[in-house]
Amino acid sequence: MTPPRQDPAPATPPTPPIPLAALLALPDLGLRQVAGPSAAERDVRVQWVHTSEMEDPFPYLLGGELLLTAGVHFASAEGAGAYLDRYVARTVEAGASALGFGLAPVHDETPAALLAACDRHGLPLVEVPPRTPFTAVARAVWQAMDEARVRELRHVTESQQALAAAAARPDPVPSVLRRLAGRLGAWAALIAPDGSEVYAAGSAPDPGARAAAVRLAGVVRPAPDAHAPSSATDSHAGTRLSAYALAGGAPSERPALVLVTGRPDPGDHAVANVAAVLLSLLTGPHLGSAEAGRSSALVRLLLGAAPEEAAPLLGSGSRWAVVHARRRGGPAGPLAAAALGTAMGTALIEPGDAVVRLLLPAGREVTAQPGWTLGVSGPVVVAALVTGDGQAAAALRRAIGTRAPLVVHRAGPGMTGLVTPDDARASAEDLLAPVTDSPALVETLRTWIGLHGSWDRTAVALEVHRNTVRQRIGRAAALLGADLDDPDVRMELWFALRWL
């Protein structure tokens, strides 16, 4: 693998080069390749056209040209081998893409020495027929470039619109990556600082290309007190690798966007930059005035302030819903948690490998999130957030046990409204006293009753073997001295467990 190239700051994109094969295919020009490597197989591209009859073209070329000549300076076709070899060598050294040789009025046929020199130095040689003026070739190139620029701008514009629409979806980060991979025909991934994939989309590359892309991500992620480029490119086994730094968070903790593609199309870099900006907004911490006030409230609570003192900083009504979320298919890192918070419209997130906890204003609709299982509490005041946390945990267990993407805690008035909270709590503590010293028994009992006595679903919700559930329920029944097959007993225990 070659050393990665650090991309400079993006500027106005150059005019897209034109495939030489496209010019050869234009019947009006009548061009014909007569020597050198195949323009189609080598994907030779023309940046512009230059006409010159100078003996040494090197000082007048910038690179990428189709150099046109009528061979006025060729002394003679006969015995000009050394002269033409040097001429072709200097043309290649100057970076020209191809050489166009015009037949008539100077030469009736292409010199054999010129054919041999182009074959020797690997320069495509195109024969221009007498009926085709050089200006017609130049005009065809400019027209093709204009059409390519229009296609490029359309590609960039349509891709930007598609990415913006993806960012507005309920699952914005994976949606943006899927849309980006589709538009560029690439493997697109968000890489965490430890090299793991937060999200990925598109056909996965071979392990070598993936490893190279992960290493390239480290190039755009600065070390402490160090500068790093915003983007970098590299290649591996015929594929192009690109990495883009995302903003937000501590420099050494920022994720990176990586792309693995074949030959990129003009405008792909601009599209990838747009995606990097969107992903930065979706994964980075951005505090507005409301979020700043909520953060201030959390700081006050941590410093020992009473909940009622911090409540006004948490917004209108100060009623909240607690959400517990578990990522399906693997642990949830901080970047995935941040993306989930963005999708749900909150910056109040507690990341965790097993469960992510979020705080939302009560009344905001909570919808299922692709790739996540959610448990949502009922609306609670700040002083009762601990109760809401328990409700969300129970709702998540029920969602996992029933394989539902979302379960919301529902609390109806029913019989609970006939008993004061203090009396209910005292009764619950008295009834459940034999098992309160064992949190595992309490949680198993609560989950098992909540899932209607299903051994299998309780085992799934608690991530234990079903025999463990049976043993714990049997132990709880023995300690409580209760017949757990009796629905009246279950009802009484369920009521007590809600207040414990």
Short mmCIF file of C-alpha atoms in Angstrom, two decimals:
data_model
loop_
_atom_site.label_atom_id
_atom_site.label_comp_id
_atom_site.label_asym_id
_atom_site.label_seq_id
_atom_site.Cartn_x
_atom_site.Cartn_y
_atom_site.Cartn_z
CA MET A 1 0.00 0.00 0.00
CA THR A 2 1.35 3.41 -0.94
CA PRO A 3 1.66 6.13 1.73
CA PRO A 4 -1.72 7.86 2.04
CA ARG A 5 -2.10 11.23 0.40
CA GLN A 6 -3.41 14.03 2.57
CA ASP A 7 -5.96 15.90 0.51
CA PRO A 8 -5.61 19.69 0.39
CA ALA A 9 -8.45 21.99 1.25
CA PRO A 10 -11.18 21.48 -1.33
CA ALA A 11 -11.27 24.05 -4.13
CA THR A 12 -13.43 24.50 -7.22
CA PRO A 13 -13.37 21.08 -8.90
CA PRO A 14 -11.50 20.98 -12.24
CA THR A 15 -13.25 20.29 -15.51
CA PRO A 16 -13.87 16.53 -15.70
CA PRO A 17 -11.41 14.80 -18.06
CA ILE A 18 -12.83 13.06 -21.11
CA PRO A 19 -12.11 9.40 -21.93
CA LEU A 20 -10.01 9.19 -25.08
CA ALA A 21 -12.11 6.18 -26.06
CA ALA A 22 -15.17 8.48 -26.20
CA LEU A 23 -13.42 10.69 -28.76
CA LEU A 24 -12.41 7.67 -30.81
CA ALA A 25 -16.06 6.61 -30.88
CA LEU A 26 -17.27 9.88 -32.48
CA PRO A 27 -17.95 9.05 -36.16
CA ASP A 28 -17.77 12.70 -37.29
CA LEU A 29 -14.13 12.96 -36.26
CA GLY A 30 -12.94 9.69 -37.79
CA LEU A 31 -10.08 9.34 -35.28
CA ARG A 32 -8.24 6.02 -35.14
CA GLN A 33 -5.73 4.76 -32.61
CA VAL A 34 -2.76 3.28 -34.40
CA ALA A 35 -0.15 2.70 -31.68
CA GLY A 36 0.41 2.64 -27.94
CA PRO A 37 -1.67 1.00 -25.20
CA SER A 38 -5.42 0.66 -25.75
CA ALA A 39 -7.23 3.83 -24.73
CA ALA A 40 -10.21 1.84 -23.48
CA GLU A 41 -8.23 -0.74 -21.51
CA ARG A 42 -5.98 1.87 -19.89
CA ASP A 43 -8.89 4.30 -19.40
CA VAL A 44 -6.83 7.12 -20.91
CA ARG A 45 -8.37 10.52 -20.15
CA VAL A 46 -7.91 13.87 -21.87
CA GLN A 47 -7.83 17.03 -19.78
CA TRP A 48 -7.57 19.42 -22.75
CA VAL A 49 -6.25 19.77 -26.31
CA HIS A 50 -3.03 21.50 -27.33
CA THR A 51 -1.64 21.98 -30.84
CA SER A 52 2.10 22.45 -31.25
CA GLU A 53 4.75 22.04 -33.95
CA MET A 54 7.64 22.67 -31.53
CA GLU A 55 10.53 20.23 -31.60
CA ASP A 56 10.44 19.93 -27.80
CA PRO A 57 6.86 20.10 -26.42
CA PHE A 58 7.89 19.69 -22.78
CA PRO A 59 7.97 23.41 -21.76
CA TYR A 60 4.49 24.02 -23.19
CA LEU A 61 2.53 21.18 -21.62
CA LEU A 62 0.90 21.00 -18.18
CA GLY A 63 -0.12 17.33 -18.28
CA GLY A 64 -3.22 15.52 -19.41
CA GLU A 65 -3.26 16.98 -22.93
CA LEU A 66 -4.08 15.42 -26.25
CA LEU A 67 -1.13 16.91 -28.15
CA LEU A 68 -1.92 17.48 -31.82
CA THR A 69 0.81 17.82 -34.46
CA ALA A 70 1.07 17.61 -38.23
CA GLY A 71 4.77 16.68 -38.00
CA VAL A 72 6.01 19.90 -39.63
CA HIS A 73 9.19 19.70 -37.61
CA PHE A 74 9.87 16.08 -38.53
CA ALA A 75 12.94 16.27 -40.79
CA SER A 76 11.80 13.24 -42.77
CA ALA A 77 9.99 10.03 -42.07
CA GLU A 78 13.07 8.17 -43.18
CA GLY A 79 15.94 7.91 -40.74
CA ALA A 80 14.15 9.92 -38.06
CA GLY A 81 14.07 7.13 -35.49
CA ALA A 82 16.27 8.76 -32.83
CA TYR A 83 14.66 12.17 -33.30
CA LEU A 84 11.10 10.82 -32.98
CA ASP A 85 12.03 8.62 -30.04
CA ARG A 86 13.28 11.67 -28.14
CA TYR A 87 10.18 13.65 -29.16
CA VAL A 88 7.82 10.97 -27.83
CA ALA A 89 9.88 10.51 -24.66
CA ARG A 90 9.68 14.25 -23.91
CA THR A 91 5.93 14.22 -24.58
CA VAL A 92 5.46 11.39 -22.10
CA GLU A 93 7.74 13.15 -19.61
CA ALA A 94 5.55 16.26 -19.87
CA GLY A 95 2.51 14.19 -18.87
CA ALA A 96 0.53 14.27 -22.12
CA SER A 97 -2.30 11.73 -22.25
CA ALA A 98 -2.01 10.98 -25.97
CA LEU A 99 -0.50 12.19 -29.23
CA GLY A 100 -2.66 13.06 -32.24
CA PHE A 101 -0.96 12.95 -35.62
CA GLY A 102 -2.63 14.76 -38.51
CA LEU A 103 -2.32 13.29 -42.00
CA ALA A 104 -1.71 15.84 -44.80
CA PRO A 105 -0.58 18.29 -45.83
CA VAL A 106 2.93 17.35 -44.57
CA HIS A 107 2.72 13.54 -44.32
CA ASP A 108 0.54 11.17 -46.26
CA GLU A 109 0.92 8.44 -43.65
CA THR A 110 2.03 8.08 -40.06
CA PRO A 111 5.81 7.53 -39.89
CA ALA A 112 6.76 4.01 -38.87
CA ALA A 113 9.36 5.41 -36.48
CA LEU A 114 6.63 7.38 -34.69
CA LEU A 115 4.49 4.25 -34.36
CA ALA A 116 7.43 2.34 -32.90
CA ALA A 117 8.34 5.13 -30.48
CA CYS A 118 4.76 5.39 -29.13
CA ASP A 119 4.63 1.63 -28.65
CA ARG A 120 7.97 1.72 -26.90
CA HIS A 121 7.09 4.56 -24.52
CA GLY A 122 3.47 3.57 -23.91
CA LEU A 123 1.91 6.69 -25.43
CA PRO A 124 -1.44 6.29 -27.27
CA LEU A 125 -1.08 7.56 -30.83
CA VAL A 126 -4.23 8.72 -32.62
CA GLU A 127 -4.35 9.28 -36.37
CA VAL A 128 -6.36 12.34 -37.45
CA PRO A 129 -7.71 12.01 -41.03
CA PRO A 130 -7.17 14.81 -43.56
CA ARG A 131 -10.85 15.82 -43.51
CA THR A 132 -10.81 16.54 -39.76
CA PRO A 133 -9.30 19.90 -38.75
CA PHE A 134 -7.58 20.11 -35.38
CA THR A 135 -10.14 22.72 -34.28
CA ALA A 136 -12.90 20.13 -34.72
CA VAL A 137 -11.08 17.80 -32.31
CA ALA A 138 -10.67 20.62 -29.79
CA ARG A 139 -14.33 21.62 -30.12
CA ALA A 140 -15.47 18.03 -29.57
CA VAL A 141 -13.37 17.84 -26.39
CA TRP A 142 -14.79 21.11 -25.05
CA GLN A 143 -18.34 19.98 -25.78
CA ALA A 144 -17.75 16.63 -24.10
CA MET A 145 -16.26 18.40 -21.07
CA ASP A 146 -19.27 20.71 -20.87
CA GLU A 147 -21.63 17.74 -20.94
CA ALA A 148 -19.53 15.97 -18.29
CA ARG A 149 -19.61 19.04 -16.06
CA VAL A 150 -23.42 19.17 -16.32
CA ARG A 151 -23.63 15.47 -15.44
CA GLU A 152 -21.26 16.02 -12.52
CA LEU A 153 -23.26 18.93 -11.14
CA ARG A 154 -26.47 16.95 -11.51
CA HIS A 155 -24.83 14.00 -9.72
CA VAL A 156 -23.68 16.22 -6.85
CA THR A 157 -27.01 18.06 -6.56
CA GLU A 158 -29.13 14.92 -6.62
CA SER A 159 -26.80 13.21 -4.14
CA GLN A 160 -26.98 16.18 -1.75
CA GLN A 161 -30.78 16.08 -1.87
CA ALA A 162 -30.80 12.33 -1.30
CA LEU A 163 -28.42 12.61 1.67
CA ALA A 164 -30.48 15.42 3.21
CA ALA A 165 -33.63 13.31 2.89
CA ALA A 166 -31.84 10.36 4.50
CA ALA A 167 -30.71 12.56 7.41
CA ALA A 168 -34.37 13.36 8.15
CA ARG A 169 -35.32 9.69 8.55
CA PRO A 170 -35.92 8.11 11.97
CA ASP A 171 -32.58 6.26 11.64
CA PRO A 172 -30.47 9.11 10.20
CA VAL A 173 -26.92 7.79 10.53
CA PRO A 174 -27.40 4.37 8.89
CA SER A 175 -29.73 5.98 6.33
CA VAL A 176 -27.09 8.52 5.30
CA LEU A 177 -24.48 5.78 4.98
CA ARG A 178 -26.79 3.56 2.92
CA ARG A 179 -27.66 6.44 0.59
CA LEU A 180 -24.00 7.45 0.29
CA ALA A 181 -22.93 3.89 -0.52
CA GLY A 182 -25.66 3.62 -3.14
CA ARG A 183 -24.87 6.94 -4.81
CA LEU A 184 -21.12 6.27 -5.00
CA GLY A 185 -21.20 2.51 -5.51
CA ALA A 186 -18.99 2.21 -2.44
CA TRP A 187 -18.60 0.56 0.92
CA ALA A 188 -19.21 3.36 3.42
CA ALA A 189 -18.51 2.98 7.12
CA LEU A 190 -18.32 5.06 10.25
CA ILE A 191 -15.16 3.97 12.10
CA ALA A 192 -14.72 4.51 15.82
CA PRO A 193 -11.31 5.39 17.28
CA ASP A 194 -10.75 1.74 18.27
CA GLY A 195 -11.22 0.65 14.64
CA SER A 196 -14.66 -0.87 15.10
CA GLU A 197 -17.53 -0.24 12.70
CA VAL A 198 -20.27 1.86 14.25
CA TYR A 199 -22.36 1.56 11.10
CA ALA A 200 -21.54 0.30 7.60
CA ALA A 201 -23.39 0.08 4.30
CA GLY A 202 -22.70 -1.32 0.85
CA SER A 203 -20.87 -4.45 -0.24
CA ALA A 204 -18.13 -5.21 2.26
CA PRO A 205 -14.60 -5.09 0.79
CA ASP A 206 -12.02 -7.81 1.22
CA PRO A 207 -10.32 -7.89 4.63
CA GLY A 208 -7.15 -6.27 3.29
CA ALA A 209 -8.97 -3.28 1.86
CA ARG A 210 -11.03 -2.92 5.02
CA ALA A 211 -7.92 -2.99 7.21
CA ALA A 212 -6.27 -0.40 4.97
CA ALA A 213 -9.35 1.82 5.21
CA VAL A 214 -9.32 1.58 9.02
CA ARG A 215 -5.65 2.58 9.06
CA LEU A 216 -6.45 5.51 6.78
CA ALA A 217 -9.11 6.63 9.26
CA GLY A 218 -6.31 7.09 11.78
CA VAL A 219 -4.62 9.59 9.44
CA VAL A 220 -7.52 12.04 9.70
CA ARG A 221 -7.97 11.52 13.45
CA PRO A 222 -5.40 13.71 15.22
CA ALA A 223 -3.36 12.67 18.19
CA PRO A 224 -3.49 14.96 21.25
CA ASP A 225 -2.02 18.40 20.45
CA ALA A 226 -1.45 17.40 16.83
CA HIS A 227 -2.86 18.53 13.51
CA ALA A 228 -4.47 16.16 11.04
CA PRO A 229 -5.91 16.67 7.55
CA SER A 230 -9.67 16.73 7.08
CA SER A 231 -9.46 14.03 4.41
CA ALA A 232 -6.98 11.56 2.96
CA THR A 233 -6.87 9.07 0.09
CA ASP A 234 -5.01 5.87 -0.65
CA SER A 235 -5.34 2.77 -2.82
CA HIS A 236 -5.28 -0.96 -2.19
CA ALA A 237 -5.33 -3.73 -4.79
CA GLY A 238 -7.08 -1.65 -7.42
CA THR A 239 -9.57 -0.01 -5.07
CA ARG A 240 -9.60 3.61 -3.95
CA LEU A 241 -9.73 4.38 -0.24
CA SER A 242 -10.90 7.68 1.20
CA ALA A 243 -11.24 8.91 4.79
CA TYR A 244 -12.98 12.01 6.09
CA ALA A 245 -12.75 13.42 9.61
CA LEU A 246 -15.98 14.13 11.46
CA ALA A 247 -16.29 17.14 13.73
CA GLY A 248 -17.51 17.12 17.31
CA GLY A 249 -16.17 15.71 20.54
CA ALA A 250 -12.58 15.47 21.67
CA PRO A 251 -10.16 15.30 18.70
CA SER A 252 -8.80 11.88 19.60
CA GLU A 253 -12.35 10.50 20.04
CA ARG A 254 -13.83 11.64 16.74
CA PRO A 255 -15.14 8.99 14.37
CA ALA A 256 -14.13 8.95 10.72
CA LEU A 257 -16.03 8.26 7.53
CA VAL A 258 -14.26 5.82 5.22
CA LEU A 259 -15.12 4.86 1.64
CA VAL A 260 -13.85 1.97 -0.48
CA THR A 261 -14.70 2.35 -4.18
CA GLY A 262 -13.59 1.38 -7.65
CA ARG A 263 -12.71 4.30 -9.88
CA PRO A 264 -14.50 7.34 -8.42
CA ASP A 265 -16.67 9.52 -10.63
CA PRO A 266 -16.16 13.28 -10.84
CA GLY A 267 -17.99 14.95 -7.99
CA ASP A 268 -17.72 12.00 -5.58
CA HIS A 269 -15.37 13.95 -3.32
CA ALA A 270 -17.91 16.77 -3.03
CA VAL A 271 -20.68 14.28 -2.23
CA ALA A 272 -18.55 12.59 0.43
CA ASN A 273 -17.79 15.97 2.03
CA VAL A 274 -21.50 16.70 2.29
CA ALA A 275 -22.04 13.31 3.95
CA ALA A 276 -19.20 14.01 6.40
CA VAL A 277 -20.82 17.31 7.43
CA LEU A 278 -24.22 15.63 7.94
CA LEU A 279 -22.70 12.78 9.94
CA SER A 280 -20.81 15.30 12.09
CA LEU A 281 -24.09 17.02 12.92
CA LEU A 282 -25.81 13.71 13.61
CA THR A 283 -23.15 12.22 15.88
CA GLY A 284 -21.51 15.23 17.53
CA PRO A 285 -22.62 16.95 20.74
CA HIS A 286 -24.28 20.27 19.96
CA LEU A 287 -25.80 22.18 22.86
CA GLY A 288 -28.41 24.85 22.20
CA SER A 289 -29.93 27.00 24.91
CA ALA A 290 -32.46 24.34 25.94
CA GLU A 291 -29.83 21.60 26.11
CA ALA A 292 -27.49 23.92 28.01
CA GLY A 293 -30.20 24.52 30.61
CA ARG A 294 -30.80 20.80 30.95
CA SER A 295 -27.11 20.13 31.36
CA SER A 296 -27.00 22.82 34.03
CA ALA A 297 -29.83 21.05 35.84
CA LEU A 298 -27.94 17.77 35.76
CA VAL A 299 -24.83 19.45 37.15
CA ARG A 300 -26.86 20.95 39.99
CA LEU A 301 -28.35 17.56 40.82
CA LEU A 302 -24.88 16.02 40.87
CA LEU A 303 -23.73 18.76 43.21
CA GLY A 304 -26.47 17.94 45.67
CA ALA A 305 -29.29 20.33 44.76
CA ALA A 306 -32.84 19.20 45.54
CA PRO A 307 -34.80 17.93 42.52
CA GLU A 308 -37.39 20.67 42.87
CA GLU A 309 -34.61 23.28 42.60
CA ALA A 310 -33.30 21.82 39.35
CA ALA A 311 -36.72 21.08 37.88
CA PRO A 312 -37.34 24.54 36.34
CA LEU A 313 -34.14 24.21 34.27
CA LEU A 314 -35.41 21.04 32.67
CA GLY A 315 -38.09 22.76 30.63
CA SER A 316 -41.78 23.40 30.46
CA GLY A 317 -43.90 21.20 32.71
CA SER A 318 -40.86 19.36 34.02
CA ARG A 319 -42.45 16.01 33.19
CA TRP A 320 -40.25 13.46 31.51
CA ALA A 321 -40.16 10.03 29.98
CA VAL A 322 -37.23 7.70 30.59
CA VAL A 323 -36.20 5.43 27.71
CA HIS A 324 -34.09 2.28 28.00
CA ALA A 325 -32.69 1.10 24.66
CA ARG A 326 -30.79 -2.05 23.72
CA ARG A 327 -29.10 -2.36 20.36
CA ARG A 328 -29.98 -5.54 18.53
CA GLY A 329 -27.07 -7.57 17.23
CA GLY A 330 -24.32 -6.20 19.44
CA PRO A 331 -23.24 -3.71 22.10
CA ALA A 332 -23.94 -0.01 21.68
CA GLY A 333 -20.94 2.30 21.83
CA PRO A 334 -21.04 6.06 22.46
CA LEU A 335 -21.32 6.92 18.76
CA ALA A 336 -24.32 4.65 18.24
CA ALA A 337 -25.86 6.11 21.41
CA ALA A 338 -25.31 9.64 20.11
CA ALA A 339 -26.94 8.73 16.80
CA LEU A 340 -29.91 7.27 18.66
CA GLY A 341 -30.22 10.45 20.72
CA THR A 342 -30.20 12.52 17.54
CA ALA A 343 -32.92 10.36 16.01
CA MET A 344 -35.05 10.73 19.13
CA GLY A 345 -34.34 14.45 19.51
CA THR A 346 -32.50 14.52 22.82
CA ALA A 347 -28.98 15.22 24.02
CA LEU A 348 -29.68 13.74 27.47
CA ILE A 349 -28.11 10.33 26.96
CA GLU A 350 -26.26 7.86 29.13
CA PRO A 351 -24.35 5.51 26.83
CA GLY A 352 -23.78 1.97 27.94
CA ASP A 353 -22.63 -1.25 26.31
CA ALA A 354 -25.75 -3.15 27.34
CA VAL A 355 -28.41 -0.45 27.75
CA VAL A 356 -28.54 3.18 26.62
CA ARG A 357 -30.71 5.45 28.78
CA LEU A 358 -32.30 8.61 27.44
CA LEU A 359 -34.46 11.36 28.90
CA LEU A 360 -37.22 12.89 26.77
CA PRO A 361 -39.80 15.60 27.48
CA ALA A 362 -43.11 13.95 28.35
CA GLY A 363 -45.61 14.14 25.53
CA ARG A 364 -43.08 13.69 22.75
CA GLU A 365 -44.03 10.73 20.61
CA VAL A 366 -41.57 7.87 20.87
CA THR A 367 -41.39 5.66 17.78
CA ALA A 368 -39.57 2.41 17.15
CA GLN A 369 -35.97 2.86 16.02
CA PRO A 370 -34.44 0.46 13.47
CA GLY A 371 -31.88 -1.80 15.11
CA TRP A 372 -33.01 -0.99 18.66
CA THR A 373 -35.40 -2.42 21.27
CA LEU A 374 -36.96 0.30 23.43
CA GLY A 375 -38.70 0.43 26.80
CA VAL A 376 -40.38 3.72 27.71
CA SER A 377 -41.62 4.89 31.08
CA GLY A 378 -44.80 6.79 31.76
CA PRO A 379 -44.55 10.57 32.29
CA VAL A 380 -42.90 11.41 35.61
CA VAL A 381 -41.83 14.58 37.41
CA VAL A 382 -38.17 15.19 38.16
CA ALA A 383 -38.52 13.96 41.72
CA ALA A 384 -39.83 10.62 40.41
CA LEU A 385 -37.21 10.00 37.71
CA VAL A 386 -36.00 6.96 39.64
CA THR A 387 -39.52 5.51 39.39
CA GLY A 388 -39.53 6.28 35.67
CA ASP A 389 -36.18 4.56 35.31
CA GLY A 390 -37.63 1.41 36.84
CA GLN A 391 -40.66 1.59 34.57
CA ALA A 392 -38.44 1.92 31.51
CA ALA A 393 -36.30 -1.03 32.61
CA ALA A 394 -39.42 -3.18 33.09
CA ALA A 395 -40.80 -2.07 29.73
CA LEU A 396 -37.50 -2.98 28.04
CA ARG A 397 -37.53 -6.43 29.61
CA ARG A 398 -41.07 -6.92 28.37
CA ALA A 399 -40.10 -5.74 24.88
CA ILE A 400 -37.19 -8.16 24.77
CA GLY A 401 -39.29 -11.01 26.10
CA THR A 402 -42.11 -10.42 23.60
CA ARG A 403 -39.69 -9.52 20.76
CA ALA A 404 -41.46 -6.20 20.32
CA PRO A 405 -39.43 -3.21 19.06
CA LEU A 406 -41.10 -0.84 21.54
CA VAL A 407 -43.04 -1.19 24.79
CA VAL A 408 -44.41 1.80 26.70
CA HIS A 409 -45.28 1.56 30.38
CA ARG A 410 -49.00 2.05 30.87
CA ALA A 411 -50.29 2.93 34.32
CA GLY A 412 -54.06 3.07 34.71
CA PRO A 413 -55.82 4.37 37.83
CA GLY A 414 -57.64 1.08 38.61
CA MET A 415 -57.24 -0.27 42.12
CA THR A 416 -53.93 1.53 42.69
CA GLY A 417 -55.79 4.80 43.05
CA LEU A 418 -57.61 3.48 46.15
CA VAL A 419 -54.41 3.15 48.19
CA THR A 420 -52.05 5.92 49.24
CA PRO A 421 -48.45 5.58 47.99
CA ASP A 422 -47.13 5.26 51.56
CA ASP A 423 -49.57 2.47 52.42
CA ALA A 424 -48.87 0.69 49.13
CA ARG A 425 -45.13 0.88 49.66
CA ALA A 426 -45.36 -0.37 53.24
CA SER A 427 -47.56 -3.28 52.18
CA ALA A 428 -45.19 -4.18 49.36
CA GLU A 429 -42.13 -4.14 51.62
CA ASP A 430 -43.89 -6.37 54.15
CA LEU A 431 -45.13 -8.88 51.57
CA LEU A 432 -41.83 -9.12 49.68
CA ALA A 433 -39.50 -8.97 52.67
CA PRO A 434 -38.42 -12.65 52.34
CA VAL A 435 -36.93 -12.02 48.87
CA THR A 436 -35.75 -8.39 48.97
CA ASP A 437 -32.25 -9.44 49.99
CA SER A 438 -31.89 -11.11 46.56
CA PRO A 439 -32.22 -8.60 43.68
CA ALA A 440 -31.99 -11.48 41.19
CA LEU A 441 -35.07 -13.13 42.70
CA VAL A 442 -37.01 -9.86 42.70
CA GLU A 443 -36.16 -9.06 39.08
CA THR A 444 -36.92 -12.60 37.94
CA LEU A 445 -40.26 -12.58 39.77
CA ARG A 446 -41.19 -9.18 38.34
CA THR A 447 -40.27 -10.18 34.80
CA TRP A 448 -41.89 -13.63 35.00
CA ILE A 449 -45.22 -12.28 36.27
CA GLY A 450 -45.10 -9.41 33.76
CA LEU A 451 -44.65 -11.93 30.94
CA HIS A 452 -47.59 -14.06 32.13
CA GLY A 453 -45.45 -16.85 33.55
CA SER A 454 -43.58 -17.59 30.31
CA TRP A 455 -40.33 -19.37 31.11
CA ASP A 456 -38.83 -18.88 27.66
CA ARG A 457 -39.62 -15.18 27.27
CA THR A 458 -38.42 -14.47 30.79
CA ALA A 459 -35.16 -16.26 30.02
CA VAL A 460 -34.72 -14.14 26.87
CA ALA A 461 -35.51 -10.91 28.72
CA LEU A 462 -33.06 -11.65 31.53
CA GLU A 463 -30.47 -13.32 29.28
CA VAL A 464 -30.32 -16.46 31.42
CA HIS A 465 -31.19 -20.10 30.82
CA ARG A 466 -34.82 -21.10 31.25
CA ASN A 467 -33.78 -23.59 33.96
CA THR A 468 -32.31 -20.69 35.91
CA VAL A 469 -35.68 -18.94 35.69
CA ARG A 470 -37.44 -22.06 36.99
CA GLN A 471 -34.99 -22.37 39.89
CA ARG A 472 -35.36 -18.71 40.86
CA ILE A 473 -39.17 -18.79 40.69
CA GLY A 474 -39.23 -21.99 42.75
CA ARG A 475 -36.91 -20.38 45.31
CA ALA A 476 -39.07 -17.23 45.46
CA ALA A 477 -42.25 -19.28 45.91
CA ALA A 478 -40.63 -21.21 48.78
CA LEU A 479 -39.39 -18.05 50.54
CA LEU A 480 -42.74 -16.30 50.13
CA GLY A 481 -44.71 -19.38 51.04
CA ALA A 482 -46.99 -18.62 48.12
CA ASP A 483 -48.68 -20.64 45.38
CA LEU A 484 -47.55 -18.79 42.26
CA ASP A 485 -49.98 -20.77 40.11
CA ASP A 486 -52.84 -18.92 41.86
CA PRO A 487 -53.82 -15.84 39.80
CA ASP A 488 -54.93 -13.99 42.94
CA VAL A 489 -51.46 -14.47 44.44
CA ARG A 490 -49.80 -13.28 41.23
CA MET A 491 -52.02 -10.19 41.16
CA GLU A 492 -51.12 -9.30 44.73
CA LEU A 493 -47.42 -9.83 44.09
CA TRP A 494 -47.56 -7.78 40.89
CA PHE A 495 -49.13 -4.90 42.77
CA ALA A 496 -46.42 -5.13 45.44
CA LEU A 497 -43.57 -5.38 42.95
CA ARG A 498 -44.65 -2.10 41.31
CA TRP A 499 -44.06 -0.27 44.59
CA LEU A 500 -40.86 -1.98 45.68
#
